[in-house]
Coordinates of C-alpha atoms in Angstrom, one line a residue:
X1 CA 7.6 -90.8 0.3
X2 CA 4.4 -89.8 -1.4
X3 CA 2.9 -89.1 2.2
X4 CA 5.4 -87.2 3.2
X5 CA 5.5 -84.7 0.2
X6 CA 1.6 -84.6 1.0
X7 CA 2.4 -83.7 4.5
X8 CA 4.7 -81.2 3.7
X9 CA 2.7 -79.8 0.7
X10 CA -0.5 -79.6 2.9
X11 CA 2.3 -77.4 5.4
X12 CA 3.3 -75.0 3.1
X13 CA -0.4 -74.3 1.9
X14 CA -1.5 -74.0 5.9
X15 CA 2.0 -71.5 6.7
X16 CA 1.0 -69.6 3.2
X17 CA -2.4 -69.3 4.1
X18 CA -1.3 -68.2 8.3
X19 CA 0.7 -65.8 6.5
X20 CA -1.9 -64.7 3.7
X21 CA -4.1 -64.4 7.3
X22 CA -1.6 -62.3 9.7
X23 CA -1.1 -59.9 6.5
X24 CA -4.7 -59.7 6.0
X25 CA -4.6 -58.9 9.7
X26 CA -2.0 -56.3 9.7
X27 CA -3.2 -54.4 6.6
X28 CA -6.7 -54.1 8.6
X29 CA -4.5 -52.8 12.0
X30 CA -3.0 -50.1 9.6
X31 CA -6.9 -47.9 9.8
X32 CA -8.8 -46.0 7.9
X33 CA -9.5 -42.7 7.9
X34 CA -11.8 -40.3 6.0
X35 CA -10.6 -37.1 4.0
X36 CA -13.7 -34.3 3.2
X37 CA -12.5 -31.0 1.4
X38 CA -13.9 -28.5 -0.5
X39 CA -11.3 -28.0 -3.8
X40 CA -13.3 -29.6 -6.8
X41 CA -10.1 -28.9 -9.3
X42 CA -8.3 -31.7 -7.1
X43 CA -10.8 -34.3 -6.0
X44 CA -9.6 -36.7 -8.9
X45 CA -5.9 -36.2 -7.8
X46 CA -6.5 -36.5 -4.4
X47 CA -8.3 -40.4 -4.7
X48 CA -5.2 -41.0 -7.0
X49 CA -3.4 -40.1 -3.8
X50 CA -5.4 -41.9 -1.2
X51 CA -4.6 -45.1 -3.8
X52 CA -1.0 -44.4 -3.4
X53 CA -0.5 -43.2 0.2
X54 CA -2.4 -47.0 0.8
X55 CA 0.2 -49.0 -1.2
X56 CA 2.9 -46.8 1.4
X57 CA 1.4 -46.9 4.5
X58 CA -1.0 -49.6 4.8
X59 CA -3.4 -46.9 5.8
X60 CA -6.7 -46.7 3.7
X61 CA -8.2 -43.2 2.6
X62 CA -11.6 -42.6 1.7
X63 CA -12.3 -39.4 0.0
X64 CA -15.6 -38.1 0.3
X65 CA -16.8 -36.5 -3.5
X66 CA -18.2 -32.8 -2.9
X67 CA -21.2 -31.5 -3.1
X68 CA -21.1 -28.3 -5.3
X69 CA -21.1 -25.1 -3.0
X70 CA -22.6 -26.6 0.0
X71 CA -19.3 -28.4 1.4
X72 CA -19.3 -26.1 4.7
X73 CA -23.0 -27.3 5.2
X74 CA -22.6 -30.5 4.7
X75 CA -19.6 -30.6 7.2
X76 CA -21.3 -29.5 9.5
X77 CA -24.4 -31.5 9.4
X78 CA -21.6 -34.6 9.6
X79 CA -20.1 -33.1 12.6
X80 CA -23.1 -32.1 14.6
X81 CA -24.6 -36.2 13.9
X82 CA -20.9 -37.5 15.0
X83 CA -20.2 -39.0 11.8
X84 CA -17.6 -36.9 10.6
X85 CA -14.2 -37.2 8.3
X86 CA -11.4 -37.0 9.9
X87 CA -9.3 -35.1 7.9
X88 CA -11.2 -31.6 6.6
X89 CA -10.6 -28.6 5.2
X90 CA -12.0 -24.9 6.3
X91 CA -11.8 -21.7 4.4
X92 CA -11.9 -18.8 6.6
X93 CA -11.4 -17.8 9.9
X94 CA -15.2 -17.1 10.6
X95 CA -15.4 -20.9 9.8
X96 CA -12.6 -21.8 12.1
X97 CA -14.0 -19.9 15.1
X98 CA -17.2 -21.7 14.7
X99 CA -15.9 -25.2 14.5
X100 CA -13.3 -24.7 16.6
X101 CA -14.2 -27.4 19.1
X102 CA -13.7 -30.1 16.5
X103 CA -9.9 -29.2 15.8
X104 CA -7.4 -31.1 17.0
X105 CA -4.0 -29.9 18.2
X106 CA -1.5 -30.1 15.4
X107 CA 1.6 -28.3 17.1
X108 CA 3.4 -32.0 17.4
X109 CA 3.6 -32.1 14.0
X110 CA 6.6 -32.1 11.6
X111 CA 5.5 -29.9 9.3
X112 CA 4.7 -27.3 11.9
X113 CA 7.8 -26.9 12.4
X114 CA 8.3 -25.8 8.8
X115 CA 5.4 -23.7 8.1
X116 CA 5.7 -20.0 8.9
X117 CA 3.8 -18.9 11.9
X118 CA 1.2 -16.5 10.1
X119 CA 0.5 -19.0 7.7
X120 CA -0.7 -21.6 10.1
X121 CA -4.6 -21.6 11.8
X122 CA -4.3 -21.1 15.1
X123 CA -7.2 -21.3 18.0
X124 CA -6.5 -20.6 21.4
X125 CA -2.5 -20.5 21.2
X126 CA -2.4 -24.1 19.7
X127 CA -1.5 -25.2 16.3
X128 CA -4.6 -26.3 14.6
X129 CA -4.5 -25.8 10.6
X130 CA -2.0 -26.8 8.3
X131 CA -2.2 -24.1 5.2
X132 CA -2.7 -26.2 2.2
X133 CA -1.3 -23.5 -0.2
X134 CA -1.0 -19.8 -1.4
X135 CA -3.5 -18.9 -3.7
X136 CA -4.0 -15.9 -5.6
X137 CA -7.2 -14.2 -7.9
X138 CA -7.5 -11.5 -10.3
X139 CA -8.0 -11.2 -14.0
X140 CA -6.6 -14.0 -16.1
X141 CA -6.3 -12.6 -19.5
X142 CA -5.2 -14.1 -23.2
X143 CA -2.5 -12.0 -24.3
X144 CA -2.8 -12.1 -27.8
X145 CA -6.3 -10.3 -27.1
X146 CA -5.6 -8.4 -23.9
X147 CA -3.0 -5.1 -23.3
X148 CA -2.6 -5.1 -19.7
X149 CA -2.1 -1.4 -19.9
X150 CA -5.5 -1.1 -21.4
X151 CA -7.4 -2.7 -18.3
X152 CA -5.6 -0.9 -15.5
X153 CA -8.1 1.0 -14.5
X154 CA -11.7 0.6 -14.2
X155 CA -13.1 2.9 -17.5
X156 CA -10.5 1.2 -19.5
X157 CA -11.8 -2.5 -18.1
X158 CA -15.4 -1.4 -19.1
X159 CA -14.4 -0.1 -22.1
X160 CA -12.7 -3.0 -23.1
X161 CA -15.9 -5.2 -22.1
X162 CA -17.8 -3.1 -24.4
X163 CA -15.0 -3.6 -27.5
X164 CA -14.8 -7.5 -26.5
X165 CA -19.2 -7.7 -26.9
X166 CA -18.6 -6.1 -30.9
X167 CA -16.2 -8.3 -31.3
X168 CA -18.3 -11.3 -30.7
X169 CA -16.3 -12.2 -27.3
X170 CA -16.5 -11.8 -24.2
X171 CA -14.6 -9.6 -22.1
X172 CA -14.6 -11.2 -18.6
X173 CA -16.3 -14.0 -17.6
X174 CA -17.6 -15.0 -14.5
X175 CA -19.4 -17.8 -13.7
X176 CA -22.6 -19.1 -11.9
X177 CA -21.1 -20.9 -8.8
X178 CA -21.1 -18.8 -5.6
X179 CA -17.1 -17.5 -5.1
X180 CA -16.7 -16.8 -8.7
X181 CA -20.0 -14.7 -9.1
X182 CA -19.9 -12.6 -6.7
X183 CA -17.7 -13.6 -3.6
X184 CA -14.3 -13.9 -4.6
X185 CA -14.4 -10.8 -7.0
X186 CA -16.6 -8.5 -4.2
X187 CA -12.9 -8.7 -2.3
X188 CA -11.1 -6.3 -4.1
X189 CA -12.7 -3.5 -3.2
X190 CA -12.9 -4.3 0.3
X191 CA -9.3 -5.0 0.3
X192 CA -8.0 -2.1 -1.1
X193 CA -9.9 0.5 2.1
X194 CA -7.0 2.0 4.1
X195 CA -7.9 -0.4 7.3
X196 CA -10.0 -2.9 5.8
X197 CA -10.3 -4.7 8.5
X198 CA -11.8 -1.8 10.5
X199 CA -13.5 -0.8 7.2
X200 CA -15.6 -4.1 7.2
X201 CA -16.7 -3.6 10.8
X202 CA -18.0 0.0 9.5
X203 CA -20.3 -2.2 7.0
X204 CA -21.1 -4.7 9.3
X205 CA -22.5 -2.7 11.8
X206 CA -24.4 -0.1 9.0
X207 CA -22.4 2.3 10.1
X208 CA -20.7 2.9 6.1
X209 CA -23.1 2.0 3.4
X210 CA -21.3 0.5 0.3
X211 CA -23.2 3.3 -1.7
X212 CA -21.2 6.0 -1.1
X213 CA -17.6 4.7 -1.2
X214 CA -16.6 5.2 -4.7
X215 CA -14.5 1.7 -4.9
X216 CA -18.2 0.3 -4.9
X217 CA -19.3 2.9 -7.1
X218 CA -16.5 1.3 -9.8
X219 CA -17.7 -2.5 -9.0
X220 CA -21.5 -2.1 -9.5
X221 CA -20.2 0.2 -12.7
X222 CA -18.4 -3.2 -13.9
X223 CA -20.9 -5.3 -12.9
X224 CA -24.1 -3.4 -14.8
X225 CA -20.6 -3.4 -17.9
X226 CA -21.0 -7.3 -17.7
X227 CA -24.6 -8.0 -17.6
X228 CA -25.2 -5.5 -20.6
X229 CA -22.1 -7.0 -22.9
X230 CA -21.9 -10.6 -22.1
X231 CA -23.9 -14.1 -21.7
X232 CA -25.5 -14.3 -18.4
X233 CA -22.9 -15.4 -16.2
X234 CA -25.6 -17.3 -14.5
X235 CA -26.0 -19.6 -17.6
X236 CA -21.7 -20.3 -17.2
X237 CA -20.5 -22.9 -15.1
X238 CA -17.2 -23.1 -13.9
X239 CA -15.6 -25.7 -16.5
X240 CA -17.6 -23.8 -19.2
X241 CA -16.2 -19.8 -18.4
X242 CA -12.5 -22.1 -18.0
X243 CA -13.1 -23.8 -21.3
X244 CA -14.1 -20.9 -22.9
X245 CA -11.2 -18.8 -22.0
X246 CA -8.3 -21.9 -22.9
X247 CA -10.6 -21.7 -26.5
X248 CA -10.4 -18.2 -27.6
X249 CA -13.9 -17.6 -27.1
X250 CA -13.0 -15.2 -24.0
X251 CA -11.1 -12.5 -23.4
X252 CA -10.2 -12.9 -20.2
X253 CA -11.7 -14.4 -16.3
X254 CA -12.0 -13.4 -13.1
X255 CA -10.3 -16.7 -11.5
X256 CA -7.3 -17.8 -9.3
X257 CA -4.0 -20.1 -10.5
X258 CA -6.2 -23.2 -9.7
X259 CA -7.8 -23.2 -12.3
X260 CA -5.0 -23.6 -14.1
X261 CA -5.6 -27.5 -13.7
X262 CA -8.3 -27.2 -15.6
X263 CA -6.7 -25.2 -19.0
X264 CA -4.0 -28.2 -18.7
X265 CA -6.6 -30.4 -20.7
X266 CA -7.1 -27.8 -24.0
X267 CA -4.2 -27.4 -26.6
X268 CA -4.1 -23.7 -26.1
X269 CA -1.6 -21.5 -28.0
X270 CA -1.7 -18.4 -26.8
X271 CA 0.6 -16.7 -23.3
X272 CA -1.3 -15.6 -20.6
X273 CA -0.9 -13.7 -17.6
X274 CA -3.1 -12.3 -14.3
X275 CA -3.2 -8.7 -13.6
X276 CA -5.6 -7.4 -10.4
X277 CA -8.9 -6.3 -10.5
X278 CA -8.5 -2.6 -11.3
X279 CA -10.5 -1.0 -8.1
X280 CA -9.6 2.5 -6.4
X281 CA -6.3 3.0 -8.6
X282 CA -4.6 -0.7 -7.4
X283 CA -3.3 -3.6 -9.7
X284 CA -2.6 -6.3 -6.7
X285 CA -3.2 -9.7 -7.2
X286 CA -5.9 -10.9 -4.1
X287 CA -3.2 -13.6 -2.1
X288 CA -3.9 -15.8 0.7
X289 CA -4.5 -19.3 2.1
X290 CA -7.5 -20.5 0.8
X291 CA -8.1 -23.2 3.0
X292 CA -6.3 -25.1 5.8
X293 CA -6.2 -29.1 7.0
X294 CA -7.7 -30.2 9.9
X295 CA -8.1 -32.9 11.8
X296 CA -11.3 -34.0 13.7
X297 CA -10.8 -33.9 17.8
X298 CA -14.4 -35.9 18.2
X299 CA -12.3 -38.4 16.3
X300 CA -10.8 -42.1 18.4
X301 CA -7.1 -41.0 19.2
X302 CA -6.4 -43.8 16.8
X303 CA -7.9 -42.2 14.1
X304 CA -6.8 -38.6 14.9
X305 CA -3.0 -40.2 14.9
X306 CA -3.5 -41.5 11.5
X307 CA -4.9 -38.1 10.3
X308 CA -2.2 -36.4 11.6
X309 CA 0.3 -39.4 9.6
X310 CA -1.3 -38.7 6.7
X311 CA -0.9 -34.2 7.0
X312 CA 2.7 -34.7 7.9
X313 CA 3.5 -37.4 5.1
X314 CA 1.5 -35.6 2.5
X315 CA 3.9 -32.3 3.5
X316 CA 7.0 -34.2 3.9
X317 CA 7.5 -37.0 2.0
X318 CA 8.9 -37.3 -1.5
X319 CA 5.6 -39.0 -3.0
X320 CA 3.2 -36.6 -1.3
X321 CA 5.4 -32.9 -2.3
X322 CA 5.5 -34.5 -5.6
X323 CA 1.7 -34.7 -5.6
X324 CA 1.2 -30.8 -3.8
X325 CA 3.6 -29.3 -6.6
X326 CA 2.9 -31.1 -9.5
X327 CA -0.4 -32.6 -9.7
X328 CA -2.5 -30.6 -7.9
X329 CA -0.3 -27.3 -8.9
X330 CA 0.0 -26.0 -5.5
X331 CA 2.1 -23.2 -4.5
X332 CA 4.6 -23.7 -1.8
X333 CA 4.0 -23.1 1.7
X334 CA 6.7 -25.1 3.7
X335 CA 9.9 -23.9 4.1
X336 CA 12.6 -25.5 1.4
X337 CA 9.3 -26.9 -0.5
X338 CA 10.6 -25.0 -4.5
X339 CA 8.5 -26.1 -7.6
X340 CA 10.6 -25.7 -10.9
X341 CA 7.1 -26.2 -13.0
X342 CA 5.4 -23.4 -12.1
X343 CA 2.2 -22.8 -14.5
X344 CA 2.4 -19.3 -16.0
X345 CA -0.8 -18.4 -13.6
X346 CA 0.6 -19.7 -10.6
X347 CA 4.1 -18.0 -11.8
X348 CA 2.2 -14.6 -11.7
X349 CA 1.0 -14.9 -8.3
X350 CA 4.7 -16.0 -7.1
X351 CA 6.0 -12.3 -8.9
X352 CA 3.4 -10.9 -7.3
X353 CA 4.2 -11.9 -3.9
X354 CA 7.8 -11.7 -4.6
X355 CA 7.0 -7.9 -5.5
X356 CA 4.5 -7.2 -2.6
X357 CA 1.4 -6.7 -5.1
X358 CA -0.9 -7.9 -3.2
X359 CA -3.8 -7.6 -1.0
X360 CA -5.7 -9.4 1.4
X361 CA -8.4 -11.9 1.0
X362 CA -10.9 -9.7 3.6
X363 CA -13.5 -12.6 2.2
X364 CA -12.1 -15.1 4.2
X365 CA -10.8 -13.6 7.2
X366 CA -13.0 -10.9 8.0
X367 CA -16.8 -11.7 6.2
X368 CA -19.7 -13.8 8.3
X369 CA -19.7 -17.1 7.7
X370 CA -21.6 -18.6 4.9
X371 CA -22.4 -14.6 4.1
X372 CA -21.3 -15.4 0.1
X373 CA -23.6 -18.2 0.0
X374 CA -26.8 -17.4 2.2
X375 CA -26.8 -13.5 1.3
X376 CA -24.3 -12.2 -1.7
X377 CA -25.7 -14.7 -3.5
X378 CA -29.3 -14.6 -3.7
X379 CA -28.6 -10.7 -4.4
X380 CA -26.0 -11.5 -7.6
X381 CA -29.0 -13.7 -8.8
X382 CA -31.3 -10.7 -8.8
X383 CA -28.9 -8.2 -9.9
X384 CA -28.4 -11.0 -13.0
X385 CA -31.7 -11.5 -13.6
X386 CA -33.4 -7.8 -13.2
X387 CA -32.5 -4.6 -13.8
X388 CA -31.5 -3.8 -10.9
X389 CA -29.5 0.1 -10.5
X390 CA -26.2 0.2 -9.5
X391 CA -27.5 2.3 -5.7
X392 CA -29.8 -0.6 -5.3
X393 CA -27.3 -3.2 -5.6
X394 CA -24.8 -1.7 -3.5
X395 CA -27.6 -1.3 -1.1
X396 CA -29.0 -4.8 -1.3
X397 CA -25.0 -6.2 -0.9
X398 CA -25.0 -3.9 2.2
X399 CA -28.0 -5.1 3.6
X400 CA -26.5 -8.5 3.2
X401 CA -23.6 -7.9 5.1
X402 CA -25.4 -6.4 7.9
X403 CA -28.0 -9.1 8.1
X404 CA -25.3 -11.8 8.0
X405 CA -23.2 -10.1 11.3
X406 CA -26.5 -9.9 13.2
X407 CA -26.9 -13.7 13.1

């Protein structure tokens, strides 16, 4: 009797360790694949994803950290030594064009087939981006300090700058990182030309100079306003300028409704709202998709299915809209995709649309790539650091512009 409850004890243990083996065996069939995108304000959520989309699937996510502002680089140097992600993100469609032989075709997914056609990135007729939301920039202001009447135009934003600096505050903060010093800002008065994107192939090719249009006579005017009356937005980083603003200590910032994520950590007790940066007599919020999914073509088909798994679950399933809406505080972009918790930034840009106050994000559709990093830049940093005239700035941005289309 003993031996035989030995025998069948020593059965169970080898059937429960066959079975620990084939589900060891099938959890490592599920794959892996590798996520690499450029949104700091998310990274944390998105590895609490990758946690949860393993407990569903099977499938196990690594997401890569990033590096500051040199993400595109980066990508790039993965791609061109074949050890890239295989899920990745791309801002604009400079970007797109360049790295258009990694994309994959996307048109077989769901989602696709719930996305708007001029939302989605598209190279050579095929579906290869999935927009990851709408975004929108301007001024986010405090309203117990700001009248949005009073900064509707661009003397009345300087002036109020000027108020803000007796006051001991500061009026609009930028800060030092390379889209909120000088790249997403520099859009507006682009954006607001007649034809801008005929008006940024004038630039490019010298034939306009940035001098002489009176829109960029207003933004150096604002920009020689901030250096006088505020803290060197060079010394401000970006959780500084946000933590400043959800503390009283500033007026108001030049961001977008991400950011949003970040004034969720503060107590604050005050309404805010987003107006546009006043330029050439318009209000409009700057709207557009700031980035789109991809997924890698130099990738095993194996792994390219799994990436494509992942896009269409995060898009369509109950766990990963929940995530898209509420924890990262995206906007929708798929049809019958509604968001009842709206922040009050993110609310602004929806009215916005909803009203058709917007314009364009010229930056990312129409600008070189890497021109905001390689060449706005360095000339921000001077213009920060010197005293550099308004003429010479324009002229040094417009030099910028035409060096970055030669290349």
């Amino acid at each position: 009797m003993k031996r035989m409850k030995t025998l069948t004890c020593i059965v169970l243990a080898l059937s429960l360790l066959l079975g620990l083996g084939l589900a060891g065996a099938q959890a490592e069939s599920a794959g892996k694949i590798v996520v690499f995108q450029q949104k700091t304000e998310i990274y944390d959520q998105l590895v609490e994803l990758a946690k949860t989309y393993q407990e569903e699937t099977g499938v196990e996510v690594e997401v890569w950290p990033i590096a500051g502002d040199d993400y595109y680089q980066n990508l790039k140097t993965y791609m061109a030594s074949e050890s890239g992600p295989t899920v990745f993100t791309l801002n604009s469609a400079s970007e797109i064009a360049e790295m258009s032989g990694y994309l994959a075709d996307l048109s077989d997914l769901d989602v696709m087939g719930k996305v708007q056609e001029n939302l989605i990135a598209m190279v050579d007729g095929k579906k290869t981006g999935v927009p990851m939301t709408a975004e929108g920039f301007g001024i986010i202001y405090n309203k117990d300090l700001v009248d949005p009447e009073a900064i509707s135009t661009m003397d009345g934003l300087i002036a109020y700058i000027e108020e803000q600096k007796a006051a001991g505050l500061t009026g609009l903060g930028l800060s030092q990182e390379g889209y909120f010093l000088i790249g997403q800002i520099l859009n507006f008065p682009f954006a607001v030309q007649d034809d801008p994107v005929a008006f940024c192939q004038q630039v490019f090719s010298g034939e306009v100079k940035l001098a002489d249009v009176p829109e960029f006579q207003e933004f150096a005017k604002l920009f020689v306003a901030i250096r006088e009356n505020q803290v060197n937005p060079l010394e401000v980083t970006y959780d500084g300028n946000c933590g400043d603003f959800a503390t009283g200590k500033t007026a108001a910032i030049h961001q977008g409704n991400w950011c949003y994520t970040m004034f969720s950590t503060y107590d604050i007790d005050f309404e805010m709202g987003m107006v546009g940066l006043p330029v050439g007599g318009s209000t409009a919020i700057a709207v557009g998709i700031p980035s789109y999914w991809f997924v890698n073509a130099d990738a095993s088909e194996e792994e390219q299915q799994l990436g494509k798994d992942f896009l269409d679950w995060l898009y369509t399933s109950e766990t990963g809209v929940d995530y898209l809406m509420n924890k990262f505080g995206f906007l929708p972009v798929v049809d019958g995709m509604t968001s009842e918790k709206l922040d009050p930034i993110s609310a602004s840009v929806a009215d916005a649309i909803a009203s058709g106050n917007i314009i364009d994000w010229t930056f990312n559709t129409e600008w070189p790539a890497s021109v905001i990093m390689n060449d706005l830049v360095p000339v921000a940093e001077e213009f920060f650091t010197t005293d550099m005239t308004e003429a010479d700035f324009l002229t040094a941005l417009n030099d910028a512009f035409v060096t970055a289309a030669a290349e």
